[in-house]
Amino acid sequence: QVQLVESGGGLVQAAASLRLSCAASGRTFSNYPMAWFRQAPGKERKFVAGISWSGPSTRYADSVKGRFTISRDNAKNTVYLQMNSLKPEDTAVYYCAAGRVGLPTTGGMYDYWGQGTQVTVSS
């Protein structure tokens, strides 16, 4: 089992920045590729960014490329999502997830999920 706890969400104005954190506990964190998903009200959950277990490989949704950066610190069992130039359409609940292999964009390929943290971007 892996337990994931997100933090860092909040209410910000457009063009602002936020950094989300996801702290992991349980099984060896460094074994798992990690990802961030988000779900806006009334919409399905969507892939935002993913990072391989060792960190050199990353993957981003087109909508966040150039604005968001995913990183991880295996010594701290934490994965981060730096979000810059935020837009109102980035408003959603953000979830981190731990997967098995690769960097899939499908939520069903991830085994463990956090409870989510709300990000609200006002115009």
GROMACS .gro file of C-alpha atoms in nm:
model
  123
    1GLN     CA    1   0.000   0.000   0.000
    2VAL     CA    2   0.102   0.356  -0.071
    3GLN     CA    3  -0.064   0.648   0.102
    4LEU     CA    4  -0.064   0.982  -0.078
    5VAL     CA    5  -0.147   1.321   0.071
    6GLU     CA    6  -0.166   1.634  -0.145
    7SER     CA    7  -0.121   1.989  -0.023
    8GLY     CA    8  -0.059   2.337  -0.156
    9GLY     CA    9  -0.388   2.415  -0.325
   10GLY     CA   10  -0.568   2.743  -0.281
   11LEU     CA   11  -0.737   3.043  -0.438
   12VAL     CA   12  -0.520   3.259  -0.662
   13GLN     CA   13  -0.565   3.513  -0.936
   14ALA     CA   14  -0.492   3.445  -1.300
   15ALA     CA   15  -0.121   3.455  -1.390
   16ALA     CA   16  -0.020   3.358  -1.037
   17SER     CA   17   0.181   3.050  -0.938
   18LEU     CA   18   0.123   2.762  -0.699
   19ARG     CA   19   0.325   2.460  -0.603
   20LEU     CA   20   0.144   2.142  -0.511
   21SER     CA   21   0.308   1.872  -0.305
   22CYS     CA   22   0.222   1.507  -0.267
   23ALA     CA   23   0.374   1.324   0.028
   24ALA     CA   24   0.391   0.947   0.004
   25SER     CA   25   0.421   0.684   0.273
   26GLY     CA   26   0.408   0.308   0.278
   27ARG     CA   27   0.591   0.109   0.015
   28THR     CA   28   0.911   0.233  -0.143
   29PHE     CA   29   0.815   0.556  -0.310
   30SER     CA   30   1.103   0.553  -0.553
   31ASN     CA   31   0.969   0.238  -0.720
   32TYR     CA   32   0.663   0.413  -0.856
   33PRO     CA   33   0.611   0.645  -1.148
   34MET     CA   34   0.395   0.933  -1.026
   35ALA     CA   35   0.140   1.156  -1.189
   36TRP     CA   36  -0.093   1.446  -1.132
   37PHE     CA   37  -0.452   1.443  -1.255
   38ARG     CA   38  -0.721   1.705  -1.219
   39GLN     CA   39  -1.098   1.709  -1.222
   40ALA     CA   40  -1.306   2.018  -1.283
   41PRO     CA   41  -1.671   2.033  -1.169
   42GLY     CA   42  -1.892   1.828  -1.394
   43LYS     CA   43  -1.600   1.697  -1.597
   44GLU     CA   44  -1.400   1.377  -1.605
   45ARG     CA   45  -1.065   1.345  -1.438
   46LYS     CA   46  -0.779   1.421  -1.674
   47PHE     CA   47  -0.406   1.359  -1.682
   48VAL     CA   48  -0.191   1.665  -1.615
   49ALA     CA   49   0.169   1.546  -1.577
   50GLY     CA   50   0.371   1.236  -1.498
   51ILE     CA   51   0.726   1.155  -1.392
   52SER     CA   52   0.921   0.831  -1.403
   53TRP     CA   53   1.044   0.660  -1.088
   54SER     CA   54   1.395   0.803  -1.124
   55GLY     CA   55   1.285   1.143  -1.250
   56PRO     CA   56   1.446   1.195  -1.590
   57SER     CA   57   1.134   1.118  -1.792
   58THR     CA   58   0.832   1.344  -1.776
   59ARG     CA   59   0.509   1.380  -1.969
   60TYR     CA   60   0.260   1.666  -1.983
   61ALA     CA   61  -0.085   1.734  -2.112
   62ASP     CA   62  -0.079   1.981  -2.400
   63SER     CA   63  -0.286   2.225  -2.199
   64VAL     CA   64  -0.013   2.269  -1.936
   65LYS     CA   65   0.308   2.233  -2.136
   66GLY     CA   66   0.543   2.522  -2.074
   67ARG     CA   67   0.350   2.632  -1.764
   68PHE     CA   68   0.360   2.335  -1.527
   69THR     CA   69   0.661   2.136  -1.410
   70ILE     CA   70   0.651   1.803  -1.232
   71SER     CA   71   0.943   1.693  -1.016
   72ARG     CA   72   1.014   1.448  -0.738
   73ASP     CA   73   1.245   1.412  -0.442
   74ASN     CA   74   1.275   1.045  -0.360
   75ALA     CA   75   1.471   1.121  -0.043
   76LYS     CA   76   1.165   1.311   0.084
   77ASN     CA   77   0.907   1.075  -0.068
   78THR     CA   78   0.746   1.375  -0.232
   79VAL     CA   79   0.635   1.471  -0.580
   80TYR     CA   80   0.569   1.831  -0.676
   81LEU     CA   81   0.372   2.020  -0.938
   82GLN     CA   82   0.493   2.373  -0.998
   83MET     CA   83   0.215   2.564  -1.170
   84ASN     CA   84   0.295   2.899  -1.331
   85SER     CA   85   0.086   3.139  -1.536
   86LEU     CA   86  -0.232   2.990  -1.397
   87LYS     CA   87  -0.554   3.036  -1.590
   88PRO     CA   88  -0.917   3.014  -1.476
   89GLU     CA   89  -0.950   2.693  -1.677
   90ASP     CA   90  -0.690   2.533  -1.448
   91THR     CA   91  -0.949   2.541  -1.169
   92ALA     CA   92  -1.001   2.184  -1.049
   93VAL     CA   93  -0.933   1.936  -0.775
   94TYR     CA   94  -0.580   1.807  -0.827
   95TYR     CA   95  -0.493   1.447  -0.741
   96CYS     CA   96  -0.161   1.272  -0.729
   97ALA     CA   97  -0.136   0.907  -0.821
   98ALA     CA   98   0.119   0.628  -0.808
   99GLY     CA   99   0.140   0.390  -1.101
  100ARG     CA  100   0.308   0.067  -1.203
  101VAL     CA  101   0.502   0.123  -1.523
  102GLY     CA  102   0.551   0.392  -1.781
  103LEU     CA  103   0.368   0.723  -1.779
  104PRO     CA  104   0.015   0.641  -1.891
  105THR     CA  105  -0.244   0.914  -1.920
  106THR     CA  106  -0.530   0.685  -1.820
  107GLY     CA  107  -0.634   0.700  -1.458
  108GLY     CA  108  -0.712   0.330  -1.450
  109MET     CA  109  -0.341   0.253  -1.490
  110TYR     CA  110  -0.264   0.405  -1.150
  111ASP     CA  111  -0.303   0.203  -0.834
  112TYR     CA  112  -0.295   0.461  -0.557
  113TRP     CA  113  -0.457   0.801  -0.524
  114GLY     CA  114  -0.456   1.090  -0.284
  115GLN     CA  115  -0.765   1.268  -0.160
  116GLY     CA  116  -0.710   1.574  -0.378
  117THR     CA  117  -0.643   1.943  -0.323
  118GLN     CA  118  -0.856   2.225  -0.461
  119VAL     CA  119  -0.703   2.483  -0.693
  120THR     CA  120  -0.919   2.782  -0.783
  121VAL     CA  121  -0.799   3.047  -1.026
  122SER     CA  122  -1.000   3.367  -1.048
  123SER     CA  123  -1.001   3.591  -1.353
   0.00000   0.00000   0.00000
